Amino acid sequence: MIYFSEVYTGSSEIRSSNHRGSDIRTVGNSLIVGAVVDGLAVDKSRNLLFYTDAGNKRIVAMAPDGTGLRVVATNVDQPRGLALDKKAGVVYWTDWGVTPKIEKANYDGTNRQTITSTGLKYPNGIALDVAAGLLYFCDGGTQTIEVMNTDGSNRKVLYTDFGSHFFGITLTSKYIFYSDWNKFGIMRLNRDGTNQTPAGPESFRKINGLYAYESSYTQ
């Protein structure tokens, strides 16, 4: 099953489809009024779908069928990207608001922490390598792709492109894939930030979220 958001003026819907893109259904009928959904992530084993709600400044969880909606975190200024540590039951998100930051909390909202809040402008996409204990993110303002430990330590810049507007990011065992609104396509890097190359034609408009599937690799 594939899940995605549709954002309208002042509201959003969360929808699902099969892997062929058909059988599209609205699953977020119970979204909080005024919701603006950017980031989505699903933990199938726990039957949970998490999303960022910039309209109501919240991180929210519900079942993938739209039932059981509950608020995980409030007072999140401009939440955008979202990633899950499914083993530990921890949700991570980016916030590009007045004080840009990257935060995390347990699935139930407890133990909320700011991981990093320095040197950020518009932190957008976020991706985890749970096995390695690494968090990758891209910043559309600083025009960097960075990596750090999941506790915020050992942070370093992997790649800089001053003509870019980075947005979505995802990982495979060997590569980083990211979307660039200024290049209208999806780009690829080695995991160490080297060898940037287009991953397909630059024929899109503004690609937001990305997800890569590799049967031998679990994020």
mmCIF file of C-alpha atoms in Angstrom:
data_model
loop_
_atom_site.group_PDB
_atom_site.id
_atom_site.type_symbol
_atom_site.label_atom_id
_atom_site.label_comp_id
_atom_site.label_asym_id
_atom_site.label_seq_id
_atom_site.Cartn_x
_atom_site.Cartn_y
_atom_site.Cartn_z
ATOM 1 C CA MET A 1 0.000 0.000 0.000
ATOM 2 C CA ILE A 2 1.171 3.534 -0.851
ATOM 3 C CA TYR A 3 0.109 6.542 1.243
ATOM 4 C CA PHE A 4 0.307 10.177 0.154
ATOM 5 C CA SER A 5 -1.153 13.560 1.055
ATOM 6 C CA GLU A 6 -3.184 16.004 -1.015
ATOM 7 C CA VAL A 7 -2.810 19.597 0.192
ATOM 8 C CA TYR A 8 -5.469 22.158 -0.653
ATOM 9 C CA THR A 9 -5.882 25.757 0.477
ATOM 10 C CA GLY A 10 -6.286 25.474 4.228
ATOM 11 C CA SER A 11 -6.865 21.707 4.326
ATOM 12 C CA SER A 12 -5.420 18.308 3.442
ATOM 13 C CA GLU A 13 -6.379 14.717 2.790
ATOM 14 C CA ILE A 14 -4.381 11.530 3.238
ATOM 15 C CA ARG A 15 -4.981 8.921 0.559
ATOM 16 C CA SER A 16 -3.864 5.404 -0.232
ATOM 17 C CA SER A 17 -3.434 3.413 -3.415
ATOM 18 C CA ASN A 18 -2.074 0.059 -4.463
ATOM 19 C CA HIS A 19 1.422 -0.194 -5.955
ATOM 20 C CA ARG A 20 0.000 0.309 -9.449
ATOM 21 C CA GLY A 21 -1.483 3.678 -8.484
ATOM 22 C CA SER A 22 -5.106 2.554 -8.697
ATOM 23 C CA ASP A 23 -7.797 1.916 -6.068
ATOM 24 C CA ILE A 24 -7.233 5.378 -4.582
ATOM 25 C CA ARG A 25 -9.029 5.947 -1.297
ATOM 26 C CA THR A 26 -9.207 8.754 1.249
ATOM 27 C CA VAL A 27 -8.068 7.437 4.627
ATOM 28 C CA GLY A 28 -7.830 10.676 6.595
ATOM 29 C CA ASN A 29 -11.498 11.611 6.936
ATOM 30 C CA SER A 30 -10.944 12.353 10.620
ATOM 31 C CA LEU A 31 -8.045 14.791 10.120
ATOM 32 C CA ILE A 32 -8.073 17.757 12.467
ATOM 33 C CA VAL A 33 -9.776 20.785 10.894
ATOM 34 C CA GLY A 34 -7.215 22.987 9.149
ATOM 35 C CA ALA A 35 -4.648 20.215 8.763
ATOM 36 C CA VAL A 36 -1.814 20.813 6.287
ATOM 37 C CA VAL A 37 -0.017 17.504 5.830
ATOM 38 C CA ASP A 38 3.567 17.352 4.547
ATOM 39 C CA GLY A 39 5.479 14.400 5.982
ATOM 40 C CA LEU A 40 4.077 10.865 6.197
ATOM 41 C CA ALA A 41 5.500 7.610 7.556
ATOM 42 C CA VAL A 42 3.952 4.212 8.294
ATOM 43 C CA ASP A 43 4.902 1.601 10.878
ATOM 44 C CA LYS A 44 3.081 -1.439 9.543
ATOM 45 C CA SER A 45 4.038 -3.701 12.444
ATOM 46 C CA ARG A 46 2.329 -1.368 14.944
ATOM 47 C CA ASN A 47 -0.486 -0.375 12.575
ATOM 48 C CA LEU A 48 0.365 3.319 12.820
ATOM 49 C CA LEU A 49 0.564 6.160 10.316
ATOM 50 C CA PHE A 50 2.296 9.353 11.432
ATOM 51 C CA TYR A 51 2.052 12.733 9.739
ATOM 52 C CA THR A 52 3.182 16.320 10.213
ATOM 53 C CA ASP A 53 0.397 18.910 10.434
ATOM 54 C CA ALA A 54 1.748 22.410 9.767
ATOM 55 C CA GLY A 55 -1.738 23.920 9.862
ATOM 56 C CA ASN A 56 -2.262 22.929 13.481
ATOM 57 C CA LYS A 57 1.438 22.795 14.453
ATOM 58 C CA ARG A 58 1.296 19.155 15.481
ATOM 59 C CA ILE A 59 2.689 15.677 14.936
ATOM 60 C CA VAL A 60 -0.200 13.234 14.684
ATOM 61 C CA ALA A 61 -0.619 9.449 14.602
ATOM 62 C CA MET A 62 -3.536 7.263 13.546
ATOM 63 C CA ALA A 63 -4.230 3.818 12.155
ATOM 64 C CA PRO A 64 -3.653 3.523 8.383
ATOM 65 C CA ASP A 65 -7.426 3.305 7.885
ATOM 66 C CA GLY A 66 -7.850 6.758 9.456
ATOM 67 C CA THR A 67 -9.198 5.655 12.834
ATOM 68 C CA GLY A 68 -7.776 6.248 16.290
ATOM 69 C CA LEU A 69 -6.308 9.687 15.608
ATOM 70 C CA ARG A 70 -4.156 11.051 18.434
ATOM 71 C CA VAL A 71 -1.751 13.962 18.846
ATOM 72 C CA VAL A 72 1.883 13.037 19.505
ATOM 73 C CA ALA A 73 3.393 16.542 19.808
ATOM 74 C CA THR A 74 2.019 20.101 19.882
ATOM 75 C CA ASN A 75 3.585 23.554 19.454
ATOM 76 C CA VAL A 76 5.626 22.435 16.457
ATOM 77 C CA ASP A 77 5.989 25.639 14.450
ATOM 78 C CA GLN A 78 6.387 24.413 10.838
ATOM 79 C CA PRO A 79 6.775 20.621 10.838
ATOM 80 C CA ARG A 80 7.733 19.051 7.521
ATOM 81 C CA GLY A 81 9.785 15.863 7.098
ATOM 82 C CA LEU A 82 9.178 12.812 9.256
ATOM 83 C CA ALA A 83 10.952 9.486 9.832
ATOM 84 C CA LEU A 84 10.435 6.522 12.154
ATOM 85 C CA ASP A 85 12.705 4.301 14.194
ATOM 86 C CA LYS A 86 10.294 1.380 14.145
ATOM 87 C CA LYS A 87 12.394 -0.793 16.419
ATOM 88 C CA ALA A 88 12.659 1.783 19.214
ATOM 89 C CA GLY A 89 9.239 3.366 18.645
ATOM 90 C CA VAL A 90 10.612 6.870 18.081
ATOM 91 C CA VAL A 91 9.410 9.497 15.602
ATOM 92 C CA TYR A 92 11.764 12.177 14.207
ATOM 93 C CA TRP A 93 10.701 15.359 12.428
ATOM 94 C CA THR A 94 12.053 18.593 10.957
ATOM 95 C CA ASP A 95 10.704 22.042 11.823
ATOM 96 C CA TRP A 96 11.567 24.974 9.536
ATOM 97 C CA GLY A 97 9.773 27.593 11.633
ATOM 98 C CA VAL A 98 11.083 30.707 13.388
ATOM 99 C CA THR A 99 13.565 28.577 15.330
ATOM 100 C CA PRO A 100 14.483 25.783 12.894
ATOM 101 C CA LYS A 101 15.204 22.463 14.554
ATOM 102 C CA ILE A 102 15.058 18.691 14.322
ATOM 103 C CA GLU A 103 13.201 16.905 17.118
ATOM 104 C CA LYS A 104 12.225 13.437 18.227
ATOM 105 C CA ALA A 105 9.767 11.828 20.643
ATOM 106 C CA ASN A 106 8.514 8.399 21.560
ATOM 107 C CA TYR A 107 5.470 7.208 19.638
ATOM 108 C CA ASP A 108 3.282 8.135 22.615
ATOM 109 C CA GLY A 109 4.727 11.674 22.729
ATOM 110 C CA THR A 110 6.908 11.188 25.790
ATOM 111 C CA ASN A 111 10.614 12.033 26.005
ATOM 112 C CA ARG A 112 10.442 14.799 23.413
ATOM 113 C CA GLN A 113 13.894 16.195 22.638
ATOM 114 C CA THR A 114 15.529 18.706 20.307
ATOM 115 C CA ILE A 115 18.347 16.935 18.472
ATOM 116 C CA THR A 116 19.840 19.991 16.785
ATOM 117 C CA SER A 117 18.846 23.638 16.355
ATOM 118 C CA THR A 118 22.023 25.328 15.116
ATOM 119 C CA GLY A 119 23.071 26.155 11.573
ATOM 120 C CA LEU A 120 19.636 25.426 10.102
ATOM 121 C CA LYS A 121 17.356 27.493 7.851
ATOM 122 C CA TYR A 122 14.770 25.290 6.131
ATOM 123 C CA PRO A 123 15.315 21.681 7.226
ATOM 124 C CA ASN A 124 13.025 19.683 4.958
ATOM 125 C CA GLY A 125 13.492 15.992 4.253
ATOM 126 C CA ILE A 126 14.762 13.530 6.832
ATOM 127 C CA ALA A 127 15.810 9.870 6.623
ATOM 128 C CA LEU A 128 17.143 7.333 9.122
ATOM 129 C CA ASP A 129 19.682 4.549 8.946
ATOM 130 C CA VAL A 130 18.516 2.846 12.114
ATOM 131 C CA ALA A 131 21.126 0.074 12.086
ATOM 132 C CA ALA A 132 23.967 2.605 11.859
ATOM 133 C CA GLY A 133 22.339 5.084 14.241
ATOM 134 C CA LEU A 134 22.482 7.845 11.629
ATOM 135 C CA LEU A 135 20.070 10.616 10.675
ATOM 136 C CA TYR A 136 20.309 12.273 7.249
ATOM 137 C CA PHE A 137 18.554 15.523 6.363
ATOM 138 C CA CYS A 138 18.501 18.157 3.654
ATOM 139 C CA ASP A 139 18.134 21.898 4.195
ATOM 140 C CA GLY A 140 16.663 24.052 1.428
ATOM 141 C CA GLY A 141 18.043 27.226 3.010
ATOM 142 C CA THR A 142 21.635 26.259 3.748
ATOM 143 C CA GLN A 143 21.588 24.173 0.534
ATOM 144 C CA THR A 144 23.264 21.259 2.262
ATOM 145 C CA ILE A 145 22.716 17.553 2.799
ATOM 146 C CA GLU A 146 23.988 16.530 6.219
ATOM 147 C CA VAL A 147 24.327 13.496 8.465
ATOM 148 C CA MET A 148 24.659 13.080 12.227
ATOM 149 C CA ASN A 149 24.121 10.511 14.916
ATOM 150 C CA THR A 150 20.529 10.205 16.057
ATOM 151 C CA ASP A 151 21.442 12.008 19.291
ATOM 152 C CA GLY A 152 22.708 15.011 17.277
ATOM 153 C CA SER A 153 26.411 14.349 17.752
ATOM 154 C CA ASN A 154 29.077 14.074 15.040
ATOM 155 C CA ARG A 155 27.140 16.248 12.593
ATOM 156 C CA LYS A 156 28.784 16.899 9.229
ATOM 157 C CA VAL A 157 27.952 18.252 5.781
ATOM 158 C CA LEU A 158 28.013 15.616 3.045
ATOM 159 C CA TYR A 159 27.095 17.735 0.052
ATOM 160 C CA THR A 160 26.537 21.406 -0.804
ATOM 161 C CA ASP A 161 24.920 22.855 -3.933
ATOM 162 C CA PHE A 162 24.404 26.616 -3.842
ATOM 163 C CA GLY A 163 22.022 26.463 -6.807
ATOM 164 C CA SER A 164 19.699 23.984 -5.147
ATOM 165 C CA HIS A 165 16.477 23.850 -3.171
ATOM 166 C CA PHE A 166 16.619 20.454 -1.470
ATOM 167 C CA PHE A 167 13.317 19.006 -0.305
ATOM 168 C CA GLY A 168 12.825 15.230 -0.014
ATOM 169 C CA ILE A 169 15.458 12.639 0.899
ATOM 170 C CA THR A 170 15.591 8.844 1.154
ATOM 171 C CA LEU A 171 18.238 6.135 1.501
ATOM 172 C CA THR A 172 19.235 2.774 0.092
ATOM 173 C CA SER A 173 22.170 0.658 1.227
ATOM 174 C CA LYS A 174 24.520 2.469 -1.185
ATOM 175 C CA TYR A 175 22.864 5.743 -2.139
ATOM 176 C CA ILE A 176 21.152 8.932 -1.027
ATOM 177 C CA PHE A 177 18.311 10.054 -3.277
ATOM 178 C CA TYR A 178 16.938 13.576 -2.979
ATOM 179 C CA SER A 179 14.592 15.962 -4.748
ATOM 180 C CA ASP A 180 15.702 19.409 -5.863
ATOM 181 C CA TRP A 181 13.009 21.949 -6.710
ATOM 182 C CA ASN A 182 15.493 23.974 -8.755
ATOM 183 C CA LYS A 183 16.565 21.015 -10.898
ATOM 184 C CA PHE A 184 13.043 19.594 -11.357
ATOM 185 C CA GLY A 185 14.203 16.054 -10.786
ATOM 186 C CA ILE A 186 15.557 13.397 -8.461
ATOM 187 C CA MET A 187 19.299 13.273 -7.844
ATOM 188 C CA ARG A 188 21.563 10.591 -6.417
ATOM 189 C CA LEU A 189 24.686 10.627 -4.235
ATOM 190 C CA ASN A 190 26.878 7.953 -2.759
ATOM 191 C CA ARG A 191 26.262 7.609 0.952
ATOM 192 C CA ASP A 192 29.439 9.610 1.639
ATOM 193 C CA GLY A 193 28.122 12.541 -0.431
ATOM 194 C CA THR A 194 30.255 11.947 -3.518
ATOM 195 C CA ASN A 195 29.386 11.341 -7.178
ATOM 196 C CA GLN A 196 26.227 13.412 -7.618
ATOM 197 C CA THR A 197 24.245 12.291 -10.660
ATOM 198 C CA PRO A 198 20.661 12.625 -11.959
ATOM 199 C CA ALA A 199 18.439 9.642 -11.161
ATOM 200 C CA GLY A 200 16.202 9.978 -14.195
ATOM 201 C CA PRO A 201 15.071 12.896 -16.370
ATOM 202 C CA GLU A 202 14.648 16.407 -14.971
ATOM 203 C CA SER A 203 11.050 16.494 -16.124
ATOM 204 C CA PHE A 204 9.165 16.985 -12.858
ATOM 205 C CA ARG A 205 8.033 20.124 -11.079
ATOM 206 C CA LYS A 206 8.300 20.289 -7.277
ATOM 207 C CA ILE A 207 8.832 16.793 -5.889
ATOM 208 C CA ASN A 208 8.176 16.647 -2.165
ATOM 209 C CA GLY A 209 8.511 13.365 -0.282
ATOM 210 C CA LEU A 210 10.601 10.438 -1.504
ATOM 211 C CA TYR A 211 10.759 6.792 -0.483
ATOM 212 C CA ALA A 212 13.094 4.117 -1.844
ATOM 213 C CA TYR A 213 12.432 0.393 -1.476
ATOM 214 C CA GLU A 214 15.247 -2.157 -1.456
ATOM 215 C CA SER A 215 14.363 -5.690 -0.380
ATOM 216 C CA SER A 216 17.738 -6.313 1.272
ATOM 217 C CA TYR A 217 17.854 -3.002 3.159
ATOM 218 C CA THR A 218 15.678 -1.803 6.016
ATOM 219 C CA GLN A 219 15.814 1.854 7.052
#
